mmCIF file with all atom_site columns, C-alpha atoms in Angstrom:
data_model
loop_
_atom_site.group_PDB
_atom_site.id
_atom_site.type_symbol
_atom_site.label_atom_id
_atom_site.label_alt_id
_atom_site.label_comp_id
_atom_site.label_asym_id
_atom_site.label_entity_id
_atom_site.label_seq_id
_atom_site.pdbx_PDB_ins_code
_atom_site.Cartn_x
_atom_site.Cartn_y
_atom_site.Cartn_z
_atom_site.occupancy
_atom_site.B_iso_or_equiv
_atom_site.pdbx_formal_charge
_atom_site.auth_seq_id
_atom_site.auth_comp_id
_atom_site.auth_asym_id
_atom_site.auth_atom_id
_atom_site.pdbx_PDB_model_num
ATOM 1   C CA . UNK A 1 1   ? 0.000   0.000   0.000  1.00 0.00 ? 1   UNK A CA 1
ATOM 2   C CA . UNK A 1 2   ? 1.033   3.378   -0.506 1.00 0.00 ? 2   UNK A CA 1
ATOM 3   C CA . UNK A 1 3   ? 0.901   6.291   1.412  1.00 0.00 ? 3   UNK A CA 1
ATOM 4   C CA . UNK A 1 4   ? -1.745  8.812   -0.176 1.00 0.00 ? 4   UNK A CA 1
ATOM 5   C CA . UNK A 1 5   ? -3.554  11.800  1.137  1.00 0.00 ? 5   UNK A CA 1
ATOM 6   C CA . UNK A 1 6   ? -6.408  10.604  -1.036 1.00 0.00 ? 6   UNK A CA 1
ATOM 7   C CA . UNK A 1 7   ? -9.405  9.369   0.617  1.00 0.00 ? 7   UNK A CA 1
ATOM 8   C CA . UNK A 1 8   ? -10.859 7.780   -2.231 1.00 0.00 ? 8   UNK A CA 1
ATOM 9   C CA . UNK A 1 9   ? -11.523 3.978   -2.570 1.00 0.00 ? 9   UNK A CA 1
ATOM 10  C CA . UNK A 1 10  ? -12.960 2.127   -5.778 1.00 0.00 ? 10  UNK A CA 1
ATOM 11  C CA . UNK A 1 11  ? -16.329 0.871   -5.744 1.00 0.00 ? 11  UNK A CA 1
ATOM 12  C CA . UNK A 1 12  ? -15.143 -1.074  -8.647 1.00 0.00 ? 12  UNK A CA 1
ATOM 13  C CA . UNK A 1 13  ? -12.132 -2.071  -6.262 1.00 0.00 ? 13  UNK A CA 1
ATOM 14  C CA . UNK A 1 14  ? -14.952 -3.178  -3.585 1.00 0.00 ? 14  UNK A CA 1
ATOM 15  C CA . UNK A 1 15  ? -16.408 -5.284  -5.872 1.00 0.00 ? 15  UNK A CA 1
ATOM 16  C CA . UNK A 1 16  ? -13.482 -7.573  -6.952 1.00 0.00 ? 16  UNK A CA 1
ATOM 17  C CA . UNK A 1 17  ? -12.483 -8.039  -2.895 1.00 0.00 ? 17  UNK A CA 1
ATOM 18  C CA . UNK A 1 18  ? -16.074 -9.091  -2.246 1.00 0.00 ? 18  UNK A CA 1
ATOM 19  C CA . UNK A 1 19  ? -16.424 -11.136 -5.571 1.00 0.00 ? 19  UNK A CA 1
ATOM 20  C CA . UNK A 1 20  ? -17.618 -14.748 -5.343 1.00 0.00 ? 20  UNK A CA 1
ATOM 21  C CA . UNK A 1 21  ? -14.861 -15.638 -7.479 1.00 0.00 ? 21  UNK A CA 1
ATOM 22  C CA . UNK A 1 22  ? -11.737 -16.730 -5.443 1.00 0.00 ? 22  UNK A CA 1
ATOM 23  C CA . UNK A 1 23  ? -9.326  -15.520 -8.082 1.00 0.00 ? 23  UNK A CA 1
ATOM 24  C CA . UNK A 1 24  ? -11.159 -11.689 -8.706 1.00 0.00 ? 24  UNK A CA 1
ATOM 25  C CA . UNK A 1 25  ? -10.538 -11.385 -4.958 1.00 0.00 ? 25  UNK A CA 1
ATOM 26  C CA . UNK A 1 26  ? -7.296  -12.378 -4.324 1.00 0.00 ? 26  UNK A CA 1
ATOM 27  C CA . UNK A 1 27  ? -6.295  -10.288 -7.728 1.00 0.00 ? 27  UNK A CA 1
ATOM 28  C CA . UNK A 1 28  ? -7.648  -7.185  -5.850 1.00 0.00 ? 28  UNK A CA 1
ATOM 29  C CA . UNK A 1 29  ? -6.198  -8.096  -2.880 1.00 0.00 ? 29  UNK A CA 1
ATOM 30  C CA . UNK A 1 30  ? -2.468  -8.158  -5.066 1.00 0.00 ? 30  UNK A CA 1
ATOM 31  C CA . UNK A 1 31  ? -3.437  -4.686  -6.504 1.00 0.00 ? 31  UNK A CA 1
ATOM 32  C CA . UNK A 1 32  ? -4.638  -3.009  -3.209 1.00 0.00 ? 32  UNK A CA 1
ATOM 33  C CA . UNK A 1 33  ? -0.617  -4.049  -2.197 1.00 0.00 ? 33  UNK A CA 1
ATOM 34  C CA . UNK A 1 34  ? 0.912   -2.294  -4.930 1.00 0.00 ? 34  UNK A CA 1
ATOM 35  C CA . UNK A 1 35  ? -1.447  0.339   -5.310 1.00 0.00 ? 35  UNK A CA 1
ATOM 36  C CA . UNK A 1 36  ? -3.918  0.698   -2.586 1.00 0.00 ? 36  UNK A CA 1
ATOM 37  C CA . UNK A 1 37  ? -4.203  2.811   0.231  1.00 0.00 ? 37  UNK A CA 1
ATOM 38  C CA . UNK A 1 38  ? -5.163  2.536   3.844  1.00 0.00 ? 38  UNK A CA 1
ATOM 39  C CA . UNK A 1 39  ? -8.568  4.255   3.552  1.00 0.00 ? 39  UNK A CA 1
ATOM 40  C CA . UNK A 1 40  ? -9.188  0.141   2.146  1.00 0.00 ? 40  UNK A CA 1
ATOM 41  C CA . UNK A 1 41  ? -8.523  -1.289  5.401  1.00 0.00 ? 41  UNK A CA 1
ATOM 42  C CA . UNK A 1 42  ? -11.969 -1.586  6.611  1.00 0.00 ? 42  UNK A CA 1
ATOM 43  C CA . UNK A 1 43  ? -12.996 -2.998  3.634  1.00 0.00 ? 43  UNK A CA 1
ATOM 44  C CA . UNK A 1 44  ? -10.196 -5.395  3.710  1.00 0.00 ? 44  UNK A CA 1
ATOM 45  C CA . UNK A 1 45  ? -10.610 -5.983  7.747  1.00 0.00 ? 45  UNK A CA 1
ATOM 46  C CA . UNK A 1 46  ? -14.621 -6.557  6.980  1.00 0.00 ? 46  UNK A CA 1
ATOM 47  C CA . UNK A 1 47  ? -13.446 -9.452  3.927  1.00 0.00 ? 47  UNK A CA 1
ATOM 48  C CA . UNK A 1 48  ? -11.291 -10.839 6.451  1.00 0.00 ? 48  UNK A CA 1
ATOM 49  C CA . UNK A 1 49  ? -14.252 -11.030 8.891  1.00 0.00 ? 49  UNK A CA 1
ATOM 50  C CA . UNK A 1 50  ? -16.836 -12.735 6.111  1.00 0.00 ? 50  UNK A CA 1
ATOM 51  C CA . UNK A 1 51  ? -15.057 -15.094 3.709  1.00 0.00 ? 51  UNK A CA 1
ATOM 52  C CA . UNK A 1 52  ? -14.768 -18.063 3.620  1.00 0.00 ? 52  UNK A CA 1
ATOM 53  C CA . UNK A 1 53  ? -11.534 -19.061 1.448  1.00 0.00 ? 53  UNK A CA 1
ATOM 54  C CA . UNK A 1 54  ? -8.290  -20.042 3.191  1.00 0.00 ? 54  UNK A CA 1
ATOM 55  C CA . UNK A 1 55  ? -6.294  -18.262 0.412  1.00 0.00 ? 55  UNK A CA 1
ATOM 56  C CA . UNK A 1 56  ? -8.013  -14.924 0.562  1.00 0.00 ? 56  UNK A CA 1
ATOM 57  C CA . UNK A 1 57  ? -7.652  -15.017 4.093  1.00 0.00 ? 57  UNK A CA 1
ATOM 58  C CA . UNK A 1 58  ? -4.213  -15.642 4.042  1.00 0.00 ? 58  UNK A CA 1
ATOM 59  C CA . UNK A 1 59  ? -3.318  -12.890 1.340  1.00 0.00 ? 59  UNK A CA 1
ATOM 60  C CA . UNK A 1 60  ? -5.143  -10.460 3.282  1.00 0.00 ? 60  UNK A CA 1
ATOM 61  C CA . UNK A 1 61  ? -2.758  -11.603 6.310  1.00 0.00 ? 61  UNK A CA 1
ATOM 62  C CA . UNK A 1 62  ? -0.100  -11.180 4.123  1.00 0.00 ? 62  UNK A CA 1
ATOM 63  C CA . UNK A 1 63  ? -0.741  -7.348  3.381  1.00 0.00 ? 63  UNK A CA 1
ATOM 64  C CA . UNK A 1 64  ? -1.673  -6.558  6.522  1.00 0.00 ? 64  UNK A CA 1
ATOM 65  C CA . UNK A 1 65  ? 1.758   -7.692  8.023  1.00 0.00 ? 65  UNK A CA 1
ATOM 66  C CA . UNK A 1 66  ? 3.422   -5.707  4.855  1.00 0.00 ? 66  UNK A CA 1
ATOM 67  C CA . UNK A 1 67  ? 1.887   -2.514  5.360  1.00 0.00 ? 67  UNK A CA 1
ATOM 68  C CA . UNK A 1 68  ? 4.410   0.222   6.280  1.00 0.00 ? 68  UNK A CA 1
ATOM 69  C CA . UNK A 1 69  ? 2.246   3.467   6.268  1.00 0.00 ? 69  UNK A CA 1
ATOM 70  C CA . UNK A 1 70  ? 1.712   5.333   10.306 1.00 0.00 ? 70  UNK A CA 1
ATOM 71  C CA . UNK A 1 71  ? -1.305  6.171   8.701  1.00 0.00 ? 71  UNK A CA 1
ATOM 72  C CA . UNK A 1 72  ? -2.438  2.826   9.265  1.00 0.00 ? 72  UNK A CA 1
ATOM 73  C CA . UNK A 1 73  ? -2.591  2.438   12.782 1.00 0.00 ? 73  UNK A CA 1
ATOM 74  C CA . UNK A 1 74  ? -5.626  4.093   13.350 1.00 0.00 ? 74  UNK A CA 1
ATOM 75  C CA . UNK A 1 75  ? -7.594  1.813   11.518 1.00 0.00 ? 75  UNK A CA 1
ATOM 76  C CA . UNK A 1 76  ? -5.852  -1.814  12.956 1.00 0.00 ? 76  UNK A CA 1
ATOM 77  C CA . UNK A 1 77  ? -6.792  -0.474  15.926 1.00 0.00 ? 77  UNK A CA 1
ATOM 78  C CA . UNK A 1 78  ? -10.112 0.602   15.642 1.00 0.00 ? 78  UNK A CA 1
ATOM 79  C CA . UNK A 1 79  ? -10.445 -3.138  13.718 1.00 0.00 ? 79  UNK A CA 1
ATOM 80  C CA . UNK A 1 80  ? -8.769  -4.791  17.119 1.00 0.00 ? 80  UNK A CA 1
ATOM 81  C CA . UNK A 1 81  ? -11.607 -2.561  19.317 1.00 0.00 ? 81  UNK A CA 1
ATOM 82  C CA . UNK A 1 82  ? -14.344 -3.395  17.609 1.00 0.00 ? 82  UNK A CA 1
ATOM 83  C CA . UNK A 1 83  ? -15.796 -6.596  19.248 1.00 0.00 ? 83  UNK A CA 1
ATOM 84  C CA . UNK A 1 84  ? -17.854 -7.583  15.643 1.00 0.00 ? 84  UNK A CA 1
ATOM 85  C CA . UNK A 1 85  ? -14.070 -8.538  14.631 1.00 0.00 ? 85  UNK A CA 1
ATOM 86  C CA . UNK A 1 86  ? -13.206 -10.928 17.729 1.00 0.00 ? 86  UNK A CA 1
ATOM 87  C CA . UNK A 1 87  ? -12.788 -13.976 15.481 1.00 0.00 ? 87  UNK A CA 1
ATOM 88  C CA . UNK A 1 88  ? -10.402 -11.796 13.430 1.00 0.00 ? 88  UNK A CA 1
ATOM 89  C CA . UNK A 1 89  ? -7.879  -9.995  16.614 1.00 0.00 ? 89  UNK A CA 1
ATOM 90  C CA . UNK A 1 90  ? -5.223  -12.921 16.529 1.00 0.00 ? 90  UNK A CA 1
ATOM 91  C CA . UNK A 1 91  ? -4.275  -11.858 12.398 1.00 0.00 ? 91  UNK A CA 1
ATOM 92  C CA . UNK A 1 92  ? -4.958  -8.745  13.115 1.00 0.00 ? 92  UNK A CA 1
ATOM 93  C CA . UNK A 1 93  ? -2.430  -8.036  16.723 1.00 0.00 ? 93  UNK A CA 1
ATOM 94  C CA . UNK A 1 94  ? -0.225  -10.126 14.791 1.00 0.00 ? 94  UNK A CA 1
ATOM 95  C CA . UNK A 1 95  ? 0.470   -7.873  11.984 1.00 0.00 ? 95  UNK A CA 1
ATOM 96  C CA . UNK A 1 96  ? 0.764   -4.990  14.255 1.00 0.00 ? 96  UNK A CA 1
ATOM 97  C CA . UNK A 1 97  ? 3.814   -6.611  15.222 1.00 0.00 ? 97  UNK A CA 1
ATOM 98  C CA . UNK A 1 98  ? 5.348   -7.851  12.054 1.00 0.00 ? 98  UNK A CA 1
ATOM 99  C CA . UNK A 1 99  ? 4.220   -4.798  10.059 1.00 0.00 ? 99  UNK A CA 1
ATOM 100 C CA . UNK A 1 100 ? 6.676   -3.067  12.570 1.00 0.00 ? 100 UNK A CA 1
ATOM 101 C CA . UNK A 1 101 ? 4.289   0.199   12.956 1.00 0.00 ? 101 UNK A CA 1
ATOM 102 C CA . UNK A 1 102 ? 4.845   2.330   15.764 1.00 0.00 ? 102 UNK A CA 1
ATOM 103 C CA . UNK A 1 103 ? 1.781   0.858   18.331 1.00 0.00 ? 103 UNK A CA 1
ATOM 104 C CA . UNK A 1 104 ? 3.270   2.078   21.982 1.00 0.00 ? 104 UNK A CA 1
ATOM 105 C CA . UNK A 1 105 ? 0.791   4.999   22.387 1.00 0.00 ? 105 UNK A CA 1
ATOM 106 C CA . UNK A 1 106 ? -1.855  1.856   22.459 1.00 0.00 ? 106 UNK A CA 1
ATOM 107 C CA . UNK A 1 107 ? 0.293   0.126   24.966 1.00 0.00 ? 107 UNK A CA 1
ATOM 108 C CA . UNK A 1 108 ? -2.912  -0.102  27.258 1.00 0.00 ? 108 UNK A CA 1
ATOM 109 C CA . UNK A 1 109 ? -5.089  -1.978  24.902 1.00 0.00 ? 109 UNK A CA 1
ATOM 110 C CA . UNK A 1 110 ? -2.754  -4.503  24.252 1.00 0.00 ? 110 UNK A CA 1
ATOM 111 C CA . UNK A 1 111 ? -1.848  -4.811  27.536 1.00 0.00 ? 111 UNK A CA 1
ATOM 112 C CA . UNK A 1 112 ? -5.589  -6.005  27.658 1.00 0.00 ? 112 UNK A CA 1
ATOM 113 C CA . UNK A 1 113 ? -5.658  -7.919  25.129 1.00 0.00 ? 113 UNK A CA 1
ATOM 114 C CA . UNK A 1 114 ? -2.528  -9.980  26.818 1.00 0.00 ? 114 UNK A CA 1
ATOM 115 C CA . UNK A 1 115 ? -4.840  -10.124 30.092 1.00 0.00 ? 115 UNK A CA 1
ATOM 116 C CA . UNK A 1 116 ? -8.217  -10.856 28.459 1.00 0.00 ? 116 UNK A CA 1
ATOM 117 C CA . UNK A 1 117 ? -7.827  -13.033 25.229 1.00 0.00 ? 117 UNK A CA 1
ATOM 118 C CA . UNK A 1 118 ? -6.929  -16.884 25.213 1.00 0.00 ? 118 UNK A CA 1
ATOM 119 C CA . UNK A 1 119 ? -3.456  -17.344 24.873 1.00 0.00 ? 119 UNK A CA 1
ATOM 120 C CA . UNK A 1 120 ? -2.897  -17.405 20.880 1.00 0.00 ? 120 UNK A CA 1
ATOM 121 C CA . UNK A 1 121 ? -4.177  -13.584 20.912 1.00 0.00 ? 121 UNK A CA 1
ATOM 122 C CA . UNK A 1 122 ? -2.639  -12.605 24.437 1.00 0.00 ? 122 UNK A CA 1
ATOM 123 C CA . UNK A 1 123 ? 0.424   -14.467 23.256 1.00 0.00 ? 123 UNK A CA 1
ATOM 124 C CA . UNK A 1 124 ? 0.488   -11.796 19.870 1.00 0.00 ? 124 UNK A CA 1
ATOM 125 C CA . UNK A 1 125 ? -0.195  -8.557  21.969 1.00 0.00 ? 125 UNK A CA 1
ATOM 126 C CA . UNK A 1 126 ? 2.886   -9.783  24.297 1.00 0.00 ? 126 UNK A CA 1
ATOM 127 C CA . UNK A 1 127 ? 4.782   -9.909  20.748 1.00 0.00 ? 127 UNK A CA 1
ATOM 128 C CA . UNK A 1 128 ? 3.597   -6.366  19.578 1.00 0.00 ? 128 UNK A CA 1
ATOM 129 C CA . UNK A 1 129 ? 4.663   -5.129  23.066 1.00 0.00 ? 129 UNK A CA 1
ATOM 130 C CA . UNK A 1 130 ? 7.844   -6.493  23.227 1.00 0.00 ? 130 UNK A CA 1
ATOM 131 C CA . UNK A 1 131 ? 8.937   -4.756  20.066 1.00 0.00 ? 131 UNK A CA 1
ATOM 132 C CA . UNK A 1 132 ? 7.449   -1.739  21.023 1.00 0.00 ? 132 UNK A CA 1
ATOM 133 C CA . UNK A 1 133 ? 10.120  1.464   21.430 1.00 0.00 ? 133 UNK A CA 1
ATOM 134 C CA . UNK A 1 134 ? 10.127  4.952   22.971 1.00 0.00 ? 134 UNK A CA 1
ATOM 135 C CA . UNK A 1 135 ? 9.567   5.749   26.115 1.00 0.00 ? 135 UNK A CA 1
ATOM 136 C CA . UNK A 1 136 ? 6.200   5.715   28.790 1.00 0.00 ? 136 UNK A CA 1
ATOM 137 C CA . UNK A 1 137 ? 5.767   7.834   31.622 1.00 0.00 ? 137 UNK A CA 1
ATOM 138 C CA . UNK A 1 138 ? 6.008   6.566   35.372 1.00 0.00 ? 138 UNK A CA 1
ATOM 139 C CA . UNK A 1 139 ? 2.562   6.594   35.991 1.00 0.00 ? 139 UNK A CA 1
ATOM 140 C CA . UNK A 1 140 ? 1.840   4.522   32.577 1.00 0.00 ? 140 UNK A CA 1
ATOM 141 C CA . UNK A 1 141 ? 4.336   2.208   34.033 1.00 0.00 ? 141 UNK A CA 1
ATOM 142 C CA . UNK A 1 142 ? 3.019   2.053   37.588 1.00 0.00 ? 142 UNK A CA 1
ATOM 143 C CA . UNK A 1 143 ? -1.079  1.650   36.133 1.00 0.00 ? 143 UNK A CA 1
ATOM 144 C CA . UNK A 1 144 ? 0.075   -0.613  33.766 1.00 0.00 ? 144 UNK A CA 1
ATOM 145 C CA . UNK A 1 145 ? 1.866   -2.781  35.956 1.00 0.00 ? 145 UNK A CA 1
ATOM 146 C CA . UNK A 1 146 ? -0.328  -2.781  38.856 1.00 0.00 ? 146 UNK A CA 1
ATOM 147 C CA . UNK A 1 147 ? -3.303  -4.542  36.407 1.00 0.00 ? 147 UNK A CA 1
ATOM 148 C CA . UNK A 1 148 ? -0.775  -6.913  35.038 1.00 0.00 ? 148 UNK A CA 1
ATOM 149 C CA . UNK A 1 149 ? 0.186   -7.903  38.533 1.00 0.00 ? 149 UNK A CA 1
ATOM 150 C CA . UNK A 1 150 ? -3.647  -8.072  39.288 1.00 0.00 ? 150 UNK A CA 1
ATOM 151 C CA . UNK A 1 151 ? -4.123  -10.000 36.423 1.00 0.00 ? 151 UNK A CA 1
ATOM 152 C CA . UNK A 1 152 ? -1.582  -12.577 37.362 1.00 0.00 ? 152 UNK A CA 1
ATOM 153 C CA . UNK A 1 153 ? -3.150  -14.470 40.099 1.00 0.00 ? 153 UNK A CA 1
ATOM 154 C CA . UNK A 1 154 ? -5.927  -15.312 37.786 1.00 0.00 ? 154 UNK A CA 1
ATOM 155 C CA . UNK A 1 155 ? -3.901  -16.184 34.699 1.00 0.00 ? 155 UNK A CA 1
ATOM 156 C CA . UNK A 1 156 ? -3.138  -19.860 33.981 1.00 0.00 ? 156 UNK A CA 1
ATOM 157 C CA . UNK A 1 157 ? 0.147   -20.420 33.561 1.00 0.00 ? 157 UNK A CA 1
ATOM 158 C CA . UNK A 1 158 ? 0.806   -19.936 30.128 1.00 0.00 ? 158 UNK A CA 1
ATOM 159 C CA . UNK A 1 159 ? -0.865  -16.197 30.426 1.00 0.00 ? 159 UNK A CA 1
ATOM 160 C CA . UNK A 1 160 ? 1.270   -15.844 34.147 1.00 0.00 ? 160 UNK A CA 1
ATOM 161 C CA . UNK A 1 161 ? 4.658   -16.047 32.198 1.00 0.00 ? 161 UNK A CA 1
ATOM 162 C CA . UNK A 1 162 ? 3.870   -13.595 29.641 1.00 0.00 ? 162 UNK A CA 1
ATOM 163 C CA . UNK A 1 163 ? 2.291   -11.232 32.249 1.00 0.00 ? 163 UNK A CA 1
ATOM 164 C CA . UNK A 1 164 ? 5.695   -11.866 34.438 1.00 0.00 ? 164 UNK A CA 1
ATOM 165 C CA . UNK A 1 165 ? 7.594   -11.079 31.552 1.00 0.00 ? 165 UNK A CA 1
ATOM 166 C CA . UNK A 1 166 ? 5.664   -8.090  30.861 1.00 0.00 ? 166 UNK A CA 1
ATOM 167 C CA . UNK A 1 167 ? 5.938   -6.823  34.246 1.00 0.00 ? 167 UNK A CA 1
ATOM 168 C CA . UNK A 1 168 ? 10.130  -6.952  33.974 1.00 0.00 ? 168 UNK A CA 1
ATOM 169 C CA . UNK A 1 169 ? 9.737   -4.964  30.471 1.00 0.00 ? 169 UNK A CA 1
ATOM 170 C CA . UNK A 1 170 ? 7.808   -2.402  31.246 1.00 0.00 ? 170 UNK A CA 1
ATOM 171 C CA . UNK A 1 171 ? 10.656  -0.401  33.778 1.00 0.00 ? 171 UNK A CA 1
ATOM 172 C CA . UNK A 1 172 ? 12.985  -1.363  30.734 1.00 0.00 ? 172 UNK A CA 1
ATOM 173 C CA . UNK A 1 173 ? 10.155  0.660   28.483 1.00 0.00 ? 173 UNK A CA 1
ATOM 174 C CA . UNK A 1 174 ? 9.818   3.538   31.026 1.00 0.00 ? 174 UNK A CA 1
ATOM 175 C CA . UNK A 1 175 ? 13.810  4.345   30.850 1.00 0.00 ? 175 UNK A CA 1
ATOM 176 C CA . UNK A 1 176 ? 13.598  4.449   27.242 1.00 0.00 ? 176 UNK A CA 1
ATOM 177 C CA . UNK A 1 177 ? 14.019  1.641   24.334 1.00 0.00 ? 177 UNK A CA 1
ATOM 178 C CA . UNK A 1 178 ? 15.402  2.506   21.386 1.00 0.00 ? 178 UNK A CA 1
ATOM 179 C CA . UNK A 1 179 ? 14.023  0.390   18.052 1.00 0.00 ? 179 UNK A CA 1
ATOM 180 C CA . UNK A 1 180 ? 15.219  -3.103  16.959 1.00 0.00 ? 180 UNK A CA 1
ATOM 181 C CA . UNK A 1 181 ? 17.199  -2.814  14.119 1.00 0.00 ? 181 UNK A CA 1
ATOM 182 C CA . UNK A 1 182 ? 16.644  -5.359  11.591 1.00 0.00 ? 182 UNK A CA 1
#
């Protein structure tokens, strides 16, 4: 996807994502990549939410994880709040992390997501956390970890070592952490 200060999307474009033919959609899908832009996201989250086909699915998880536009955040996360899309959060938190957008002013909802969600989905916001970089305040850090500690005596186990990890982290966030480089 490109980065455009247009606001227009295709009807035409709609069409082909939400055609009955497999091929149509997954062609649009390829396009929206090369020449799309991220006004087409709630389209493309809603496709993810109603078909059916494994490959569209997994082309639409594709671009999602390949999108490199800040623009973009606003509408994974709106797409991760909306509860209609529940079914759809572990793709979704996933490419928040491996798109490698800039999600730490949302620290607090994933944070939730690590304490609420069964493990596949807590296990992802964990991952987009982890990579986050920059630097939270004290009293993020102290509000954040006293839910995660409140959280942990009614995690199982598998949720208690993410939230313990978590909980050693966050002081390393609140210092300052400069980006991974890749």
């Amino acid at each position: 996807m490109k980065t455009e200060t247009s606001k227009k999307i295709s009807a035409q474009i709609i069409e082909q994502l939400n055609s009955t033919n497999v091929n149509t959609s997954i062609q649009a899908i390829s396009n929206l990549k090369e020449n799309g832009n991220v006004n087409y996201i709630p389209a493309l989250v809603e496709l993810l939410h109603t078909t059916q086909h494994p490959e569209v699915k997994a082309q639409l998880r594709v671009l999602f994880s390949e999108i490199k536009q800040t623009e973009a955040v606003p509408f994974l996360i709106e797409a991760i709040e909306n509860k209609k899309y529940n079914n759809e959060l572990q793709p979704l938190v996933s490419a928040c992390w491996e798109n490698g957008l800039d999600f730490s002013v949302h620290l607090s909802l994933f944070i939730n997501l690590v304490i609420e969600h069964e493990l596949m989905v807590a296990f992802e916001a964990y991952t987009v956390i982890t990579n986050m970089s920059g630097k939270i305040s004290k009293e993020i850090l102290e509000k954040e970890s006293a839910r995660l500690k409140d959280a942990f005596f009614q995690a199982d186990d598998q949720k208690k070592e993410l939230i313990h990890d978590l909980l050693h982290f966050l002081p390393d966030f609140e210092r300052g952490i400069e980006p991974q480089a890749y």
